[in-house]
């Protein structure tokens, strides 16, 4: 197939067998196709970086089998109340000084109460005032709550589908796949950018990976940002000890995500601390163009900033700056 024969515009009618055929391509053909798609839509050597902060840690009512923060699992994690505003602003300032253009705040809630939301809205306003893009992940939202966040100027809401609808019940029993879709709809309807992806290495099959990507790609509007996490195995969680995903299978999934969602930022998310530089390089070649930057994700480790700086330099990658983030938007980003 020639590069010209490849459609690099978003489609939301992907059939499962088409996606499975992509997964089945020889590795070199798959990566070539992903890289071709990537170059049509993005500067291939530019990576967007976001920094995460856990604003409310542990004690979560949900039972996600991968998560250190579920109250159902004994992971030894210390619970913390919602952080005060000044601690959040301090962390955002440090992230900005480190080069992050987006600040993501995560809370271990099934859903926020309206009172909690008032506090998060203050945080969103304060982080925006620093000139950074804002993202929050707070669990399920009602339509009204999504509209309040939109009015506060929130840029992104992260809410992952996590896995396929068929495998979902083996990982989480306290909510349904449909619940996730409904929150995404509220976020979209409110005009907030959707950030939605999933986790690999939960014990899912290849078909589950294809189905998860199919669900993401075929949403009424493709998520603007697609985090692909590799399970961070936390002691005390039911998934601790699960067989690790083959790195080549992981890279293939990134490549298929890039082909299916050509104008989305595909974020190489949790799990980078356990990846070699070479594996990450393959992920960037496959079309990943965003990472979480900073030594901590929410409760687990991420590569130290100096290791990432060395990696970017080794690969000749540049990171999006507030000014070239605007260029990148002009280059190929989809709408809300
Ligand atoms: N409570 C909210 C929710 O679940 O949507 C927001 C925070 S939650 C920690 C955000 C996402 O982090 C999850 O959807 C999951 O994809 C990812 N995640 C959580 N624990 C993880 C782990 N141990 N390894 C990889 N990804 C993980
Ligand atoms: C996402 O997809 N990955 C981030 C972010 N969205 C909120 C979270 C990763 C969490 C990894 C486990 C932890 O640090 O607790
Ligand atoms: Fe709670 Fe989110 Fe962790 Fe699930 S992933 S237990 S909802 S914090």
PDB file of N, CA, C and O in Angstrom, residues 12-67:
ATOM      1  N   UNK A  12     -15.270   7.350  12.309  1.00  0.00           N
ATOM      2  CA  UNK A  12     -15.830   6.667  13.477  1.00  0.00           C
ATOM      3  C   UNK A  12     -16.755   5.514  13.108  1.00  0.00           C
ATOM      4  O   UNK A  12     -17.752   5.239  13.780  1.00  0.00           O
ATOM      5  N   UNK A  13     -16.306   4.803  12.055  1.00  0.00           N
ATOM      6  CA  UNK A  13     -17.045   3.603  11.652  1.00  0.00           C
ATOM      7  C   UNK A  13     -16.096   2.405  11.548  1.00  0.00           C
ATOM      8  O   UNK A  13     -16.260   1.547  10.690  1.00  0.00           O
ATOM      9  N   UNK A  14     -15.107   2.384  12.413  1.00  0.00           N
ATOM     10  CA  UNK A  14     -14.135   1.284  12.362  1.00  0.00           C
ATOM     11  C   UNK A  14     -14.792  -0.049  12.720  1.00  0.00           C
ATOM     12  O   UNK A  14     -15.452  -0.157  13.749  1.00  0.00           O
ATOM     13  N   UNK A  15     -14.589  -1.051  11.863  1.00  0.00           N
ATOM     14  CA  UNK A  15     -15.108  -2.398  12.145  1.00  0.00           C
ATOM     15  C   UNK A  15     -14.023  -3.199  12.860  1.00  0.00           C
ATOM     16  O   UNK A  15     -12.826  -2.969  12.636  1.00  0.00           O
ATOM     17  N   UNK A  16     -14.467  -4.135  13.680  1.00  0.00           N
ATOM     18  CA  UNK A  16     -13.499  -4.913  14.470  1.00  0.00           C
ATOM     19  C   UNK A  16     -12.508  -5.651  13.569  1.00  0.00           C
ATOM     20  O   UNK A  16     -11.312  -5.691  13.859  1.00  0.00           O
ATOM     21  N   UNK A  17     -13.002  -6.219  12.454  1.00  0.00           N
ATOM     22  CA  UNK A  17     -12.056  -6.992  11.631  1.00  0.00           C
ATOM     23  C   UNK A  17     -10.997  -6.100  10.979  1.00  0.00           C
ATOM     24  O   UNK A  17      -9.859  -6.514  10.794  1.00  0.00           O
ATOM     25  N   UNK A  18     -11.337  -4.854  10.694  1.00  0.00           N
ATOM     26  CA  UNK A  18     -10.320  -3.935  10.142  1.00  0.00           C
ATOM     27  C   UNK A  18      -9.232  -3.675  11.193  1.00  0.00           C
ATOM     28  O   UNK A  18      -8.048  -3.572  10.870  1.00  0.00           O
ATOM     29  N   UNK A  19      -9.678  -3.535  12.432  1.00  0.00           N
ATOM     30  CA  UNK A  19      -8.708  -3.234  13.500  1.00  0.00           C
ATOM     31  C   UNK A  19      -7.841  -4.463  13.758  1.00  0.00           C
ATOM     32  O   UNK A  19      -6.614  -4.366  13.918  1.00  0.00           O
ATOM     33  N   UNK A  20      -8.474  -5.628  13.737  1.00  0.00           N
ATOM     34  CA  UNK A  20      -7.705  -6.860  13.941  1.00  0.00           C
ATOM     35  C   UNK A  20      -6.689  -7.051  12.812  1.00  0.00           C
ATOM     36  O   UNK A  20      -5.579  -7.538  13.040  1.00  0.00           O
ATOM     37  N   UNK A  21      -7.072  -6.635  11.605  1.00  0.00           N
ATOM     38  CA  UNK A  21      -6.139  -6.758  10.468  1.00  0.00           C
ATOM     39  C   UNK A  21      -4.927  -5.841  10.681  1.00  0.00           C
ATOM     40  O   UNK A  21      -3.803  -6.197  10.320  1.00  0.00           O
ATOM     41  N   UNK A  22      -5.150  -4.677  11.283  1.00  0.00           N
ATOM     42  CA  UNK A  22      -4.004  -3.795  11.579  1.00  0.00           C
ATOM     43  C   UNK A  22      -3.081  -4.473  12.590  1.00  0.00           C
ATOM     44  O   UNK A  22      -1.861  -4.508  12.414  1.00  0.00           O
ATOM     45  N   UNK A  23      -3.675  -5.022  13.654  1.00  0.00           N
ATOM     46  CA  UNK A  23      -2.859  -5.706  14.679  1.00  0.00           C
ATOM     47  C   UNK A  23      -2.048  -6.854  14.059  1.00  0.00           C
ATOM     48  O   UNK A  23      -0.971  -7.177  14.538  1.00  0.00           O
ATOM     49  N   UNK A  24      -2.606  -7.479  13.009  1.00  0.00           N
ATOM     50  CA  UNK A  24      -1.960  -8.663  12.427  1.00  0.00           C
ATOM     51  C   UNK A  24      -0.870  -8.309  11.406  1.00  0.00           C
ATOM     52  O   UNK A  24      -0.167  -9.193  10.914  1.00  0.00           O
ATOM     53  N   UNK A  25      -0.724  -7.020  11.062  1.00  0.00           N
ATOM     54  CA  UNK A  25       0.298  -6.633  10.074  1.00  0.00           C
ATOM     55  C   UNK A  25       1.692  -6.992  10.581  1.00  0.00           C
ATOM     56  O   UNK A  25       1.938  -6.967  11.800  1.00  0.00           O
ATOM     57  N   UNK A  26       2.617  -7.258   9.672  1.00  0.00           N
ATOM     58  CA  UNK A  26       4.011  -7.359  10.106  1.00  0.00           C
ATOM     59  C   UNK A  26       4.387  -6.067  10.841  1.00  0.00           C
ATOM     60  O   UNK A  26       3.916  -4.979  10.469  1.00  0.00           O
ATOM     61  N   UNK A  27       5.209  -6.187  11.867  1.00  0.00           N
ATOM     62  CA  UNK A  27       5.538  -5.046  12.732  1.00  0.00           C
ATOM     63  C   UNK A  27       6.030  -3.841  11.914  1.00  0.00           C
ATOM     64  O   UNK A  27       5.596  -2.713  12.135  1.00  0.00           O
ATOM     65  N   UNK A  28       6.922  -4.090  10.962  1.00  0.00           N
ATOM     66  CA  UNK A  28       7.475  -2.963  10.186  1.00  0.00           C
ATOM     67  C   UNK A  28       6.394  -2.265   9.373  1.00  0.00           C
ATOM     68  O   UNK A  28       6.385  -1.038   9.256  1.00  0.00           O
ATOM     69  N   UNK A  29       5.476  -3.036   8.812  1.00  0.00           N
ATOM     70  CA  UNK A  29       4.400  -2.435   8.013  1.00  0.00           C
ATOM     71  C   UNK A  29       3.476  -1.608   8.908  1.00  0.00           C
ATOM     72  O   UNK A  29       3.046  -0.516   8.536  1.00  0.00           O
ATOM     73  N   UNK A  30       3.191  -2.151  10.095  1.00  0.00           N
ATOM     74  CA  UNK A  30       2.306  -1.434  11.025  1.00  0.00           C
ATOM     75  C   UNK A  30       2.955  -0.116  11.457  1.00  0.00           C
ATOM     76  O   UNK A  30       2.312   0.942  11.461  1.00  0.00           O
ATOM     77  N   UNK A  31       4.237  -0.183  11.802  1.00  0.00           N
ATOM     78  CA  UNK A  31       4.904   1.040  12.260  1.00  0.00           C
ATOM     79  C   UNK A  31       5.052   2.062  11.141  1.00  0.00           C
ATOM     80  O   UNK A  31       4.921   3.270  11.370  1.00  0.00           O
ATOM     81  N   UNK A  32       5.274   1.593   9.944  1.00  0.00           N
ATOM     82  CA  UNK A  32       5.383   2.515   8.805  1.00  0.00           C
ATOM     83  C   UNK A  32       4.049   3.238   8.613  1.00  0.00           C
ATOM     84  O   UNK A  32       3.997   4.449   8.425  1.00  0.00           O
ATOM     85  N   UNK A  33       2.981   2.474   8.693  1.00  0.00           N
ATOM     86  CA  UNK A  33       1.661   3.070   8.489  1.00  0.00           C
ATOM     87  C   UNK A  33       1.324   4.062   9.604  1.00  0.00           C
ATOM     88  O   UNK A  33       0.788   5.142   9.363  1.00  0.00           O
ATOM     89  N   UNK A  34       1.667   3.679  10.839  1.00  0.00           N
ATOM     90  CA  UNK A  34       1.396   4.575  11.972  1.00  0.00           C
ATOM     91  C   UNK A  34       2.228   5.851  11.835  1.00  0.00           C
ATOM     92  O   UNK A  34       1.734   6.966  12.033  1.00  0.00           O
ATOM     93  N   UNK A  35       3.488   5.696  11.461  1.00  0.00           N
ATOM     94  CA  UNK A  35       4.382   6.854  11.340  1.00  0.00           C
ATOM     95  C   UNK A  35       3.932   7.765  10.190  1.00  0.00           C
ATOM     96  O   UNK A  35       3.970   8.996  10.299  1.00  0.00           O
ATOM     97  N   UNK A  36       3.451   7.157   9.110  1.00  0.00           N
ATOM     98  CA  UNK A  36       2.946   7.950   7.977  1.00  0.00           C
ATOM     99  C   UNK A  36       1.738   8.774   8.424  1.00  0.00           C
ATOM    100  O   UNK A  36       1.630   9.977   8.147  1.00  0.00           O
ATOM    101  N   UNK A  37       0.827   8.132   9.136  1.00  0.00           N
ATOM    102  CA  UNK A  37      -0.361   8.818   9.658  1.00  0.00           C
ATOM    103  C   UNK A  37       0.062   9.952  10.596  1.00  0.00           C
ATOM    104  O   UNK A  37      -0.459  11.069  10.539  1.00  0.00           O
ATOM    105  N   UNK A  38       1.036   9.629  11.441  1.00  0.00           N
ATOM    106  CA  UNK A  38       1.496  10.600  12.425  1.00  0.00           C
ATOM    107  C   UNK A  38       2.041  11.856  11.738  1.00  0.00           C
ATOM    108  O   UNK A  38       1.705  12.986  12.096  1.00  0.00           O
ATOM    109  N   UNK A  39       2.869  11.653  10.727  1.00  0.00           N
ATOM    110  CA  UNK A  39       3.512  12.779  10.034  1.00  0.00           C
ATOM    111  C   UNK A  39       2.523  13.635   9.253  1.00  0.00           C
ATOM    112  O   UNK A  39       2.768  14.809   9.006  1.00  0.00           O
ATOM    113  N   UNK A  40       1.415  13.018   8.839  1.00  0.00           N
ATOM    114  CA  UNK A  40       0.375  13.788   8.126  1.00  0.00           C
ATOM    115  C   UNK A  40      -0.297  14.790   9.061  1.00  0.00           C
ATOM    116  O   UNK A  40      -0.881  15.762   8.623  1.00  0.00           O
ATOM    117  N   UNK A  41      -0.275  14.480  10.348  1.00  0.00           N
ATOM    118  CA  UNK A  41      -1.093  15.252  11.289  1.00  0.00           C
ATOM    119  C   UNK A  41      -0.319  16.026  12.347  1.00  0.00           C
ATOM    120  O   UNK A  41      -0.871  16.927  12.967  1.00  0.00           O
ATOM    121  N   UNK A  42       0.924  15.613  12.597  1.00  0.00           N
ATOM    122  CA  UNK A  42       1.688  16.244  13.682  1.00  0.00           C
ATOM    123  C   UNK A  42       3.140  16.446  13.270  1.00  0.00           C
ATOM    124  O   UNK A  42       3.660  15.734  12.403  1.00  0.00           O
ATOM    125  N   UNK A  43       3.794  17.356  13.964  1.00  0.00           N
ATOM    126  CA  UNK A  43       5.252  17.440  13.898  1.00  0.00           C
ATOM    127  C   UNK A  43       5.780  16.155  14.558  1.00  0.00           C
ATOM    128  O   UNK A  43       5.506  15.906  15.740  1.00  0.00           O
ATOM    129  N   UNK A  44       6.528  15.322  13.839  1.00  0.00           N
ATOM    130  CA  UNK A  44       6.900  14.002  14.377  1.00  0.00           C
ATOM    131  C   UNK A  44       7.902  14.049  15.527  1.00  0.00           C
ATOM    132  O   UNK A  44       8.114  13.030  16.193  1.00  0.00           O
ATOM    133  N   UNK A  45       8.515  15.196  15.755  1.00  0.00           N
ATOM    134  CA  UNK A  45       9.545  15.250  16.798  1.00  0.00           C
ATOM    135  C   UNK A  45       9.144  16.118  17.984  1.00  0.00           C
ATOM    136  O   UNK A  45       9.993  16.589  18.743  1.00  0.00           O
ATOM    137  N   UNK A  46       7.840  16.332  18.103  1.00  0.00           N
ATOM    138  CA  UNK A  46       7.341  17.204  19.165  1.00  0.00           C
ATOM    139  C   UNK A  46       6.464  16.399  20.124  1.00  0.00           C
ATOM    140  O   UNK A  46       5.578  15.658  19.688  1.00  0.00           O
ATOM    141  N   UNK A  47       6.738  16.536  21.420  1.00  0.00           N
ATOM    142  CA  UNK A  47       5.990  15.779  22.435  1.00  0.00           C
ATOM    143  C   UNK A  47       5.325  16.768  23.397  1.00  0.00           C
ATOM    144  O   UNK A  47       5.969  17.711  23.861  1.00  0.00           O
ATOM    145  N   UNK A  48       4.063  16.529  23.662  1.00  0.00           N
ATOM    146  CA  UNK A  48       3.328  17.374  24.628  1.00  0.00           C
ATOM    147  C   UNK A  48       3.569  16.780  26.024  1.00  0.00           C
ATOM    148  O   UNK A  48       3.535  15.558  26.190  1.00  0.00           O
ATOM    149  N   UNK A  49       3.826  17.620  27.005  1.00  0.00           N
ATOM    150  CA  UNK A  49       4.021  17.076  28.354  1.00  0.00           C
ATOM    151  C   UNK A  49       3.025  17.666  29.356  1.00  0.00           C
ATOM    152  O   UNK A  49       2.751  18.863  29.362  1.00  0.00           O
ATOM    153  N   UNK A  50       2.491  16.753  30.146  1.00  0.00           N
ATOM    154  CA  UNK A  50       1.546  17.127  31.200  1.00  0.00           C
ATOM    155  C   UNK A  50       2.126  16.653  32.527  1.00  0.00           C
ATOM    156  O   UNK A  50       2.834  15.649  32.567  1.00  0.00           O
ATOM    157  N   UNK A  51       1.808  17.373  33.589  1.00  0.00           N
ATOM    158  CA  UNK A  51       2.223  16.899  34.919  1.00  0.00           C
ATOM    159  C   UNK A  51       0.977  16.626  35.746  1.00  0.00           C
ATOM    160  O   UNK A  51      -0.019  17.341  35.648  1.00  0.00           O
ATOM    161  N   UNK A  52       1.071  15.538  36.517  1.00  0.00           N
ATOM    162  CA  UNK A  52      -0.075  15.080  37.313  1.00  0.00           C
ATOM    163  C   UNK A  52       0.079  15.458  38.780  1.00  0.00           C
ATOM    164  O   UNK A  52       1.192  15.491  39.295  1.00  0.00           O
ATOM    165  N   UNK A  53      -1.048  15.677  39.416  1.00  0.00           N
ATOM    166  CA  UNK A  53      -1.045  15.833  40.878  1.00  0.00           C
ATOM    167  C   UNK A  53      -2.274  15.123  41.439  1.00  0.00           C
ATOM    168  O   UNK A  53      -3.393  15.330  40.949  1.00  0.00           O
ATOM    169  N   UNK A  54      -2.047  14.323  42.464  1.00  0.00           N
ATOM    170  CA  UNK A  54      -3.195  13.717  43.146  1.00  0.00           C
ATOM    171  C   UNK A  54      -3.703  14.724  44.160  1.00  0.00           C
ATOM    172  O   UNK A  54      -3.025  15.035  45.137  1.00  0.00           O
ATOM    173  N   UNK A  55      -4.899  15.265  43.909  1.00  0.00           N
ATOM    174  CA  UNK A  55      -5.429  16.293  44.824  1.00  0.00           C
ATOM    175  C   UNK A  55      -6.235  15.664  45.961  1.00  0.00           C
ATOM    176  O   UNK A  55      -6.507  16.301  46.959  1.00  0.00           O
ATOM    177  N   UNK A  56      -6.631  14.408  45.770  1.00  0.00           N
ATOM    178  CA  UNK A  56      -7.335  13.689  46.854  1.00  0.00           C
ATOM    179  C   UNK A  56      -6.971  12.217  46.688  1.00  0.00           C
ATOM    180  O   UNK A  56      -7.305  11.607  45.667  1.00  0.00           O
ATOM    181  N   UNK A  57      -6.294  11.685  47.683  1.00  0.00           N
ATOM    182  CA  UNK A  57      -5.666  10.376  47.528  1.00  0.00           C
ATOM    183  C   UNK A  57      -6.344   9.300  48.381  1.00  0.00           C
ATOM    184  O   UNK A  57      -6.617   9.519  49.562  1.00  0.00           O
ATOM    185  N   UNK A  58      -6.585   8.146  47.765  1.00  0.00           N
ATOM    186  CA  UNK A  58      -6.999   6.937  48.498  1.00  0.00           C
ATOM    187  C   UNK A  58      -8.445   6.949  48.981  1.00  0.00           C
ATOM    188  O   UNK A  58      -9.189   7.912  48.796  1.00  0.00           O
ATOM    189  N   UNK A  59      -8.836   5.810  49.554  1.00  0.00           N
ATOM    190  CA  UNK A  59     -10.169   5.685  50.153  1.00  0.00           C
ATOM    191  C   UNK A  59     -11.294   5.700  49.140  1.00  0.00           C
ATOM    192  O   UNK A  59     -12.441   6.049  49.469  1.00  0.00           O
ATOM    193  N   UNK A  60     -11.023   5.292  47.889  1.00  0.00           N
ATOM    194  CA  UNK A  60     -12.054   5.378  46.840  1.00  0.00           C
ATOM    195  C   UNK A  60     -13.068   4.246  46.964  1.00  0.00           C
ATOM    196  O   UNK A  60     -12.718   3.102  47.251  1.00  0.00           O
ATOM    197  N   UNK A  61     -14.327   4.581  46.700  1.00  0.00           N
ATOM    198  CA  UNK A  61     -15.417   3.607  46.850  1.00  0.00           C
ATOM    199  C   UNK A  61     -15.482   2.583  45.714  1.00  0.00           C
ATOM    200  O   UNK A  61     -16.164   1.565  45.835  1.00  0.00           O
ATOM    201  N   UNK A  62     -14.773   2.835  44.629  1.00  0.00           N
ATOM    202  CA  UNK A  62     -14.818   1.897  43.493  1.00  0.00           C
ATOM    203  C   UNK A  62     -13.854   0.729  43.738  1.00  0.00           C
ATOM    204  O   UNK A  62     -12.955   0.829  44.579  1.00  0.00           O
ATOM    205  N   UNK A  63     -14.023  -0.348  42.958  1.00  0.00           N
ATOM    206  CA  UNK A  63     -13.176  -1.532  43.215  1.00  0.00           C
ATOM    207  C   UNK A  63     -12.249  -1.876  42.044  1.00  0.00           C
ATOM    208  O   UNK A  63     -11.916  -3.048  41.861  1.00  0.00           O
ATOM    209  N   UNK A  64     -11.830  -0.889  41.281  1.00  0.00           N
ATOM    210  CA  UNK A  64     -10.953  -1.124  40.114  1.00  0.00           C
ATOM    211  C   UNK A  64      -9.763  -2.002  40.537  1.00  0.00           C
ATOM    212  O   UNK A  64      -8.991  -1.616  41.431  1.00  0.00           O
ATOM    213  N   UNK A  65      -9.636  -3.156  39.883  1.00  0.00           N
ATOM    214  CA  UNK A  65      -8.705  -4.184  40.368  1.00  0.00           C
ATOM    215  C   UNK A  65      -7.243  -3.807  40.199  1.00  0.00           C
ATOM    216  O   UNK A  65      -6.367  -4.477  40.724  1.00  0.00           O
ATOM    217  N   UNK A  66      -6.979  -2.733  39.439  1.00  0.00           N
ATOM    218  CA  UNK A  66      -5.591  -2.302  39.207  1.00  0.00           C
ATOM    219  C   UNK A  66      -5.155  -1.216  40.161  1.00  0.00           C
ATOM    220  O   UNK A  66      -3.984  -0.865  40.225  1.00  0.00           O
ATOM    221  N   UNK A  67      -6.089  -0.645  40.920  1.00  0.00           N
ATOM    222  CA  UNK A  67      -5.823   0.670  41.521  1.00  0.00           C
ATOM    223  C   UNK A  67      -5.379   0.616  42.978  1.00  0.00           C
ATOM    224  O   UNK A  67      -6.010  -0.033  43.816  1.00  0.00           O
TER     225      UNK A  67
END
